[in-house]
GROMACS .gro file of C-alpha atoms in nm:
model
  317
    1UNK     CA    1  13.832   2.551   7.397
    2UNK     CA    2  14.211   2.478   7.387
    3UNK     CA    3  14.379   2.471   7.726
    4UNK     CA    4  14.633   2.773   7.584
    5UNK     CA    5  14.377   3.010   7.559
    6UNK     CA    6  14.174   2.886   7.880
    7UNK     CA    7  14.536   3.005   8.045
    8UNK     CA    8  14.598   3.354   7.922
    9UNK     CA    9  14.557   3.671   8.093
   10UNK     CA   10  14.162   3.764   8.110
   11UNK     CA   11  14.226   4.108   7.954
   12UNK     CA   12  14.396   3.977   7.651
   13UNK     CA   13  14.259   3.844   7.318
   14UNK     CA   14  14.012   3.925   7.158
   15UNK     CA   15  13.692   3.917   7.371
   16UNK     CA   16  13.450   3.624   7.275
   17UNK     CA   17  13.164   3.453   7.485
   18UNK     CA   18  13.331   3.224   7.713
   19UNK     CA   19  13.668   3.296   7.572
   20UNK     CA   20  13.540   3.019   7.287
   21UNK     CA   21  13.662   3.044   6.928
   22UNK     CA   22  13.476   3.239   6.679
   23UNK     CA   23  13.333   3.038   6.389
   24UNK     CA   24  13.141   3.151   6.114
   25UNK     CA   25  13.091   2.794   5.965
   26UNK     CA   26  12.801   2.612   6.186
   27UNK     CA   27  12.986   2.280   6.068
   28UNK     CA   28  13.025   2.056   6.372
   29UNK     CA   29  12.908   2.306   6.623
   30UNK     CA   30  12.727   2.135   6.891
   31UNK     CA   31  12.647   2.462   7.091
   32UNK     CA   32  12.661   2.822   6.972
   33UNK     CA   33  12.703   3.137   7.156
   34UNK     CA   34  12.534   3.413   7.000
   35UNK     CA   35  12.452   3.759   7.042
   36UNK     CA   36  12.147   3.977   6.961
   37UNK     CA   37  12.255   4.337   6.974
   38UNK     CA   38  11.861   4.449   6.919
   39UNK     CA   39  11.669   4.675   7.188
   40UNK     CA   40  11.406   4.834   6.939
   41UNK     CA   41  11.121   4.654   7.121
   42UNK     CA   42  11.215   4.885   7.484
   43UNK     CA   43  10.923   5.083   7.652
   44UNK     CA   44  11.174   5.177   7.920
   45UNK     CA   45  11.503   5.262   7.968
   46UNK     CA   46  11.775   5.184   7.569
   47UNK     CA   47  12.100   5.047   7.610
   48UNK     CA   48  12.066   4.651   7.578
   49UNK     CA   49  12.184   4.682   7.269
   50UNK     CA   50  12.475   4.697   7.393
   51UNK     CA   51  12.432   4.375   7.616
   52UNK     CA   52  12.622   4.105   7.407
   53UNK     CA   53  12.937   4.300   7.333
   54UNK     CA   54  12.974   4.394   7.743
   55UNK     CA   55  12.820   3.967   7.835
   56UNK     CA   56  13.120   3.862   7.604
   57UNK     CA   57  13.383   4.088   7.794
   58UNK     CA   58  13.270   3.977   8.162
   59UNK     CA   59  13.266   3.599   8.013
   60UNK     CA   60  13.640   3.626   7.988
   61UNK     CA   61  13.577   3.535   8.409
   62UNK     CA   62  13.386   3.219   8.296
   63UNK     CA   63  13.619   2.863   8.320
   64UNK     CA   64  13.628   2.521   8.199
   65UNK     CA   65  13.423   2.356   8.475
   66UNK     CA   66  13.111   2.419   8.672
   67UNK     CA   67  13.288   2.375   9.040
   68UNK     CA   68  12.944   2.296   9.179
   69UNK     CA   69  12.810   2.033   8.929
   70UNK     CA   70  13.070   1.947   8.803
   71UNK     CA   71  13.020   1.992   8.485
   72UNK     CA   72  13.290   2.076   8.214
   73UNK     CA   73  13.058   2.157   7.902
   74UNK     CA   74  13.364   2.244   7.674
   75UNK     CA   75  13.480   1.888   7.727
   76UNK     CA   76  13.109   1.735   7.676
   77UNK     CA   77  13.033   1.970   7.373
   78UNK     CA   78  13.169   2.154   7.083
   79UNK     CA   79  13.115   2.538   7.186
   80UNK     CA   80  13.144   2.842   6.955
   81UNK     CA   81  13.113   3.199   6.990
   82UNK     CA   82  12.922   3.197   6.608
   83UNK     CA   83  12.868   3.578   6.625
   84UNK     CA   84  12.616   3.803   6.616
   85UNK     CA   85  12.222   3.784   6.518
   86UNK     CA   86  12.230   4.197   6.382
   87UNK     CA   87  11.961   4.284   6.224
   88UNK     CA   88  11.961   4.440   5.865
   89UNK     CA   89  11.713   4.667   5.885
   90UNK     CA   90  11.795   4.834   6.313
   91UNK     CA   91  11.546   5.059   6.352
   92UNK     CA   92  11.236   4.872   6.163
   93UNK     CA   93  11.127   4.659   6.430
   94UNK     CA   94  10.947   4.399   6.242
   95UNK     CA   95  11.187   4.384   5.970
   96UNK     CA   96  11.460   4.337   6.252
   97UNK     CA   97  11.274   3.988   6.417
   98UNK     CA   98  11.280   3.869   6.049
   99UNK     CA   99  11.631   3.928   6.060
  100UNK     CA  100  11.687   3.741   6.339
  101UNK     CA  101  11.479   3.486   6.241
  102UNK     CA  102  11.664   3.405   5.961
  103UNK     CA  103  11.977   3.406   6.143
  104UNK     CA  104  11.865   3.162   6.383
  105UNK     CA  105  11.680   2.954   6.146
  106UNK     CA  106  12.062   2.881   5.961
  107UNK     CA  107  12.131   2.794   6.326
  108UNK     CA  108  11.861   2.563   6.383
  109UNK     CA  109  11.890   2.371   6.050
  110UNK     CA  110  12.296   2.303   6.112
  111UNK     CA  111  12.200   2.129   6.406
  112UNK     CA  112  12.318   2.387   6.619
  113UNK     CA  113  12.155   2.434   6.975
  114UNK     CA  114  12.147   2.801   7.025
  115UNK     CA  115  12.245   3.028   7.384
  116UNK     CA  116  12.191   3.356   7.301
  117UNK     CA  117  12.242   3.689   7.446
  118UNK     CA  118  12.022   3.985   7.440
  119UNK     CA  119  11.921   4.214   7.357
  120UNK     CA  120  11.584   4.322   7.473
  121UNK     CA  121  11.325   4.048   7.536
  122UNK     CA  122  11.167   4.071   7.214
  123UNK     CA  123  11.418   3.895   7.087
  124UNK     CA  124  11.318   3.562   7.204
  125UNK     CA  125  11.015   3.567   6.955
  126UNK     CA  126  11.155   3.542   6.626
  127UNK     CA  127  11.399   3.327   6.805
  128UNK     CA  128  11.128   3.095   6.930
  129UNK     CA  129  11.006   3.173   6.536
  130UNK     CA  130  11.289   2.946   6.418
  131UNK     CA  131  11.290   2.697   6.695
  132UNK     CA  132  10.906   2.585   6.726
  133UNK     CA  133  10.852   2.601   6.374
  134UNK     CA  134  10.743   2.195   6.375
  135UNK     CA  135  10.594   2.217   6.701
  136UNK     CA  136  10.535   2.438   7.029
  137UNK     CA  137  10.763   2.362   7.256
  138UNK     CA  138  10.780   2.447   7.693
  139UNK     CA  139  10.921   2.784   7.810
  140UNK     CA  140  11.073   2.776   8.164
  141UNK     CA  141  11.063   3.175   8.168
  142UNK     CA  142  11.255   3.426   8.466
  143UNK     CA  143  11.141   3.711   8.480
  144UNK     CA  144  11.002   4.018   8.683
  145UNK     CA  145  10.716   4.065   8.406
  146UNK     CA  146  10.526   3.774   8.258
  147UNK     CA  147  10.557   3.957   7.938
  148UNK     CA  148  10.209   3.883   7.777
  149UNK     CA  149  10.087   4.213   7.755
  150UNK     CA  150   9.888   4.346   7.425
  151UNK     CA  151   9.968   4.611   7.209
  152UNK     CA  152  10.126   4.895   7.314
  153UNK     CA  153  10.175   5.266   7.206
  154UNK     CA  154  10.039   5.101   6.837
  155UNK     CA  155  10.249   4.788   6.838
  156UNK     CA  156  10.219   4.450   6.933
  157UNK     CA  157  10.543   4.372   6.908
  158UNK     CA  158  10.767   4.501   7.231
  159UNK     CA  159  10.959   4.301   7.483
  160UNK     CA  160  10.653   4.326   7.686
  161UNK     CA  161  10.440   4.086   7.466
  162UNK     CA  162  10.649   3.782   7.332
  163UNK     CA  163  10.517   3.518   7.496
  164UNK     CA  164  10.141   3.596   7.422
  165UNK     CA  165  10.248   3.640   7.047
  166UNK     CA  166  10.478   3.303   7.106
  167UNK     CA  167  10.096   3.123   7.195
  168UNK     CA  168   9.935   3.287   6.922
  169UNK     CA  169  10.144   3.166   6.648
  170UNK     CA  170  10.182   2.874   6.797
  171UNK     CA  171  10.523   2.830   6.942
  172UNK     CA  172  10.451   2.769   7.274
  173UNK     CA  173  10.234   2.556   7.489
  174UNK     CA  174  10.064   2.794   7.754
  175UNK     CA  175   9.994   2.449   7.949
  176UNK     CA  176  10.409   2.379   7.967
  177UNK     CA  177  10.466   2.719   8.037
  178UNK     CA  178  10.609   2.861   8.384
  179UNK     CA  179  10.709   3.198   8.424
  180UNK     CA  180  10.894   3.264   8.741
  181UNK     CA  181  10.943   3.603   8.950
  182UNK     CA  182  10.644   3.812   8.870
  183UNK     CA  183  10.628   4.129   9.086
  184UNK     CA  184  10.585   4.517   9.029
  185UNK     CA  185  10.331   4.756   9.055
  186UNK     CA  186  10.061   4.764   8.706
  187UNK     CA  187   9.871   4.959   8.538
  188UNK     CA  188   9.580   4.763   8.582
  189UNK     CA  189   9.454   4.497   8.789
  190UNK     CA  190   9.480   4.225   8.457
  191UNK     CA  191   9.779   4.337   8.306
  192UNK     CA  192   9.892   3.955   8.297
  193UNK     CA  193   9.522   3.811   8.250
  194UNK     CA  194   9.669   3.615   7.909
  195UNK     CA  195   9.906   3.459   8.114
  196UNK     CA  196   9.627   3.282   8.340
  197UNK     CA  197   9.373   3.266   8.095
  198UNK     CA  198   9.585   3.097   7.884
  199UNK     CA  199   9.699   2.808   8.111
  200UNK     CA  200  10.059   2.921   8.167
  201UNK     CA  201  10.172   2.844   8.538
  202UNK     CA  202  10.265   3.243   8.685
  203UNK     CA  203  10.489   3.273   9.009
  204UNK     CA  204  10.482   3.554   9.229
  205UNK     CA  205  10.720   3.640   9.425
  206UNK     CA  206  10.553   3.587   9.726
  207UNK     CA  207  10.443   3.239   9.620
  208UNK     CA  208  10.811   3.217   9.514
  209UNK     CA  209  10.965   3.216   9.891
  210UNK     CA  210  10.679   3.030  10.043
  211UNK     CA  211  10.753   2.760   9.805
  212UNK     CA  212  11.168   2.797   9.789
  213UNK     CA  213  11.398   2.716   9.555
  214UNK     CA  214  11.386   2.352   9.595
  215UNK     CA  215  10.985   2.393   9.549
  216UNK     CA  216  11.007   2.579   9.265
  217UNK     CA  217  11.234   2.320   9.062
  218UNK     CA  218  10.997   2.045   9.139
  219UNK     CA  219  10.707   2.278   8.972
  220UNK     CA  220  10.955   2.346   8.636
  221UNK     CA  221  10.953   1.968   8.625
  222UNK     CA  222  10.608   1.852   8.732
  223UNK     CA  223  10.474   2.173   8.434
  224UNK     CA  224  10.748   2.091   8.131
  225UNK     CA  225  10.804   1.719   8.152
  226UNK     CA  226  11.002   1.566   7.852
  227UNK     CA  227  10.844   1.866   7.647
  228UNK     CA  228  11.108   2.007   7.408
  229UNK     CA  229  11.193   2.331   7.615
  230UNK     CA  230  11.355   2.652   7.569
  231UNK     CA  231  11.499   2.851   7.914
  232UNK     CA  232  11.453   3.240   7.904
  233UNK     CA  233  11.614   3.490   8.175
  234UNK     CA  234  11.559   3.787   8.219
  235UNK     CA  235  11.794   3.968   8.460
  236UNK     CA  236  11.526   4.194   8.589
  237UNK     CA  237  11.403   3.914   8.721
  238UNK     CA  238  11.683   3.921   9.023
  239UNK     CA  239  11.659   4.230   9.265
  240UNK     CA  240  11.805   4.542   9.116
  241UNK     CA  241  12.081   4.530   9.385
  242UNK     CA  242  12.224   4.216   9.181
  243UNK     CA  243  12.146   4.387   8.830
  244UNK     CA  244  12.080   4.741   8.849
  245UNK     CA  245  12.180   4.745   8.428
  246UNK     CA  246  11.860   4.695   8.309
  247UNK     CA  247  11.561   4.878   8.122
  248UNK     CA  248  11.250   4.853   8.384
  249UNK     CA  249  11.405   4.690   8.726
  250UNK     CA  250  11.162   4.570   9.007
  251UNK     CA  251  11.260   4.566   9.370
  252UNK     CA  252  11.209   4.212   9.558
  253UNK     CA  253  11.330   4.024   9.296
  254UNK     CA  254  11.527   3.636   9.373
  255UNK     CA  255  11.935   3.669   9.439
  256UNK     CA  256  12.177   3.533   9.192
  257UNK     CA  257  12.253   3.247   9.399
  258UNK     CA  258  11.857   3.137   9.386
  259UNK     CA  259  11.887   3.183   9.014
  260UNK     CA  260  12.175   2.969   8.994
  261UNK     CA  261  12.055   2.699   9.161
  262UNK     CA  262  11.706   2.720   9.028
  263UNK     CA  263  11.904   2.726   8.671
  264UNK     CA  264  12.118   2.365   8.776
  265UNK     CA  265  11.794   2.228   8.905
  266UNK     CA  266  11.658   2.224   8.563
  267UNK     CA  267  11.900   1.915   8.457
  268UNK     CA  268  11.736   1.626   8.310
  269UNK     CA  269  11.525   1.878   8.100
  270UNK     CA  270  11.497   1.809   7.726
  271UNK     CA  271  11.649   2.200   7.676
  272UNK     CA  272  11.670   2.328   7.279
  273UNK     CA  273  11.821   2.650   7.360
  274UNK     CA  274  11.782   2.955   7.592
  275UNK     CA  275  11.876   3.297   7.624
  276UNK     CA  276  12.008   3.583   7.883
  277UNK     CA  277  11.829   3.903   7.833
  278UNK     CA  278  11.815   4.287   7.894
  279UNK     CA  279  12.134   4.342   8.016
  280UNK     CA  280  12.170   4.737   7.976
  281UNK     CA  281  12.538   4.835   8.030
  282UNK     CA  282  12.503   5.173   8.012
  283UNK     CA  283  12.335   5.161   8.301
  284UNK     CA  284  12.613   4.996   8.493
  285UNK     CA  285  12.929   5.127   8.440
  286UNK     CA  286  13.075   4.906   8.684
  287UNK     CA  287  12.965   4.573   8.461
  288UNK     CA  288  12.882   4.373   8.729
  289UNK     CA  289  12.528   4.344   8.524
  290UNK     CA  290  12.682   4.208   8.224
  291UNK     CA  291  12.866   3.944   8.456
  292UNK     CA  292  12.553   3.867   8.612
  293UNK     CA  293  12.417   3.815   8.278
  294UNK     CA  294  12.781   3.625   8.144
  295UNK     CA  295  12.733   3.358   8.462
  296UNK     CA  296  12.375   3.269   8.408
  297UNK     CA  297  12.474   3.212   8.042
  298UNK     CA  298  12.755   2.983   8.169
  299UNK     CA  299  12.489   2.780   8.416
  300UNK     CA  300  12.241   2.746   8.094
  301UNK     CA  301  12.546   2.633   7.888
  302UNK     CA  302  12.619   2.360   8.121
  303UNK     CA  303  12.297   2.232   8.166
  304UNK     CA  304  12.261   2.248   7.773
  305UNK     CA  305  12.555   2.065   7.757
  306UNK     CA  306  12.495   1.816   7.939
  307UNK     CA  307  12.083   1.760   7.823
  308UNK     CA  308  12.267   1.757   7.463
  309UNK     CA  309  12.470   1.483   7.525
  310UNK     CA  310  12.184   1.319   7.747
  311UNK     CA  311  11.967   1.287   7.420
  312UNK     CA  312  12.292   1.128   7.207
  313UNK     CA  313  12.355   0.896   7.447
  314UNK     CA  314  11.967   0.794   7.455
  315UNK     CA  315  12.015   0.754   7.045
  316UNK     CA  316  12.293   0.558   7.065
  317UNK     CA  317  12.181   0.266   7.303
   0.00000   0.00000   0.00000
């Protein structure tokens, strides 16, 4: 990012994540910034399709350097905005994931680590699809929902089922799997029994504040390790009154300061992308949402950055 265009007036240029350059080579790209305009996998509440075009206007308010960690990921990394992940085929869900997939498989192959931006949560399949195709890798998931749930009005494939799809073709470990923020009424008693049964580590919310912030960043690290991981937030996760632009909000969710910090407390993590999800504009007219959703892309950037450069330093010694 050139200095020039760090300096101009946020309402001018042409919006892109992070106020980054728009490349449609992959060539040299460390890091790309990418959106996934998709929300045919809602049971809810539409409108996140519209998430990436409304993150990339609120991440106009994103700088150069993380003022709390210092860390100035533009400076560490080379950062793109490298477009959008739109699917051919909108309105055929399956047919859209494959769509994706490809997209992010180009992404993957170029070296590129991806940070996305939803998009409903079904998204992060196809995208895990490209990622773990060698091997399953750890998911540090936020989230009100542990999204494991079965099929659904006939389909399997909704952004309330991912992550048990993600274990059943292999993608994920359950074992290295945390999913952070879980609260809500259900439908029944083992809505999330895959989740448990399956090994992954589920946080209430009430388990959440006994343990606290710093408690629950010692747990990411204790479950994931050196695993290979990929960071997924979902901004229902936070309390509605931080992110009331979303498709199925939950009261009693964490604050956006607790989900900053609990996002910088995952440095030292071997992190191969991540993604901000179910940001649902129309549902916010204000767009405080969408720059919710803009500054916890910014927080997984840095880390990124910074576990990125980690790993080449490690290669070079």
């Amino acid at each position: 990012m050139s200095q020039d265009q760090q300096q101009l007036p946020r309402y001018s240029g042409i919006a892109t994540f992070m106020r980054c350059a728009y490349e449609e080579s992959l060539e040299g790209i460390d890091i790309g910034l990418i959106g996934v305009p998709f929300d045919g996998g809602v049971t809810n509440r539409t409108g996140t399709r519209h998430g990436p075009r409304d993150i990339r206007v609120q991440s106009t308010l994103m700088r150069s350097v993380n003022q709390s960690t210092g860390i100035a990921p533009f400076e560490l990394c080379k950062v793109a905005d490298v477009g959008d992940a739109l699917p051919e085929s909108p309105f055929e869900l399956e047919r859209s994931h494959k769509s994706i997939q490809s997209f992010f498989e180009k992404v993957v192959e170029a070296g590129v680590l991806p940070i996305s931006a939803g998009g409903d949560h079904s998204i992060s399949l196809p995208i895990l699809r490209a990622l773990a195709k060698d091997e399953p890798v750890a998911l540090v998931h936020f989230d009100a929902h542990c999204d494991t749930g079965g099929d659904y009005l006939g389909s399997k494939f909704h952004h309330g089922s991912p992550f048990r799809v993600a274990v059943e073709e292999g993608l994920i470990d359950p074992k290295k799997t945390i999913q952070i923020g879980i609260r809500g009424s259900l439908n029944h008693k083992e809505m999330w029994k895959f989740s448990h049964d399956s090994g992954m580590r589920v946080i209430y919310m009430d388990e959440f504040y006994d343990l606290g912030v710093d408690g629950i960043i010692k747990e990411i690290h204790k479950i994931v390790g050196e695993t290979p991981t990929y960071i997924t937030f979902d901004v229902d996760g936070l309390d509605p009154a931080f992110a009331v632009g979303t498709g199925t909000p939950e009261v009693g969710g964490f604050t956006t300061f607790e989900a900053i910090e609990m996002i910088r407390g995952l440095t030292g993590l071997h992190i191969v992308g991540g993604d901000v999800v179910e940001v649902s504009p129309p549902f916010d007219p204000s767009g405080s949402t969408a720059l919710v959703g803009a500054t916890m892309m910014f927080e997984l950037l840095c880390i990124a950055a910074e576990s990125l450069v980690a790993r080449k330093d490690s290669l070079a010694c």
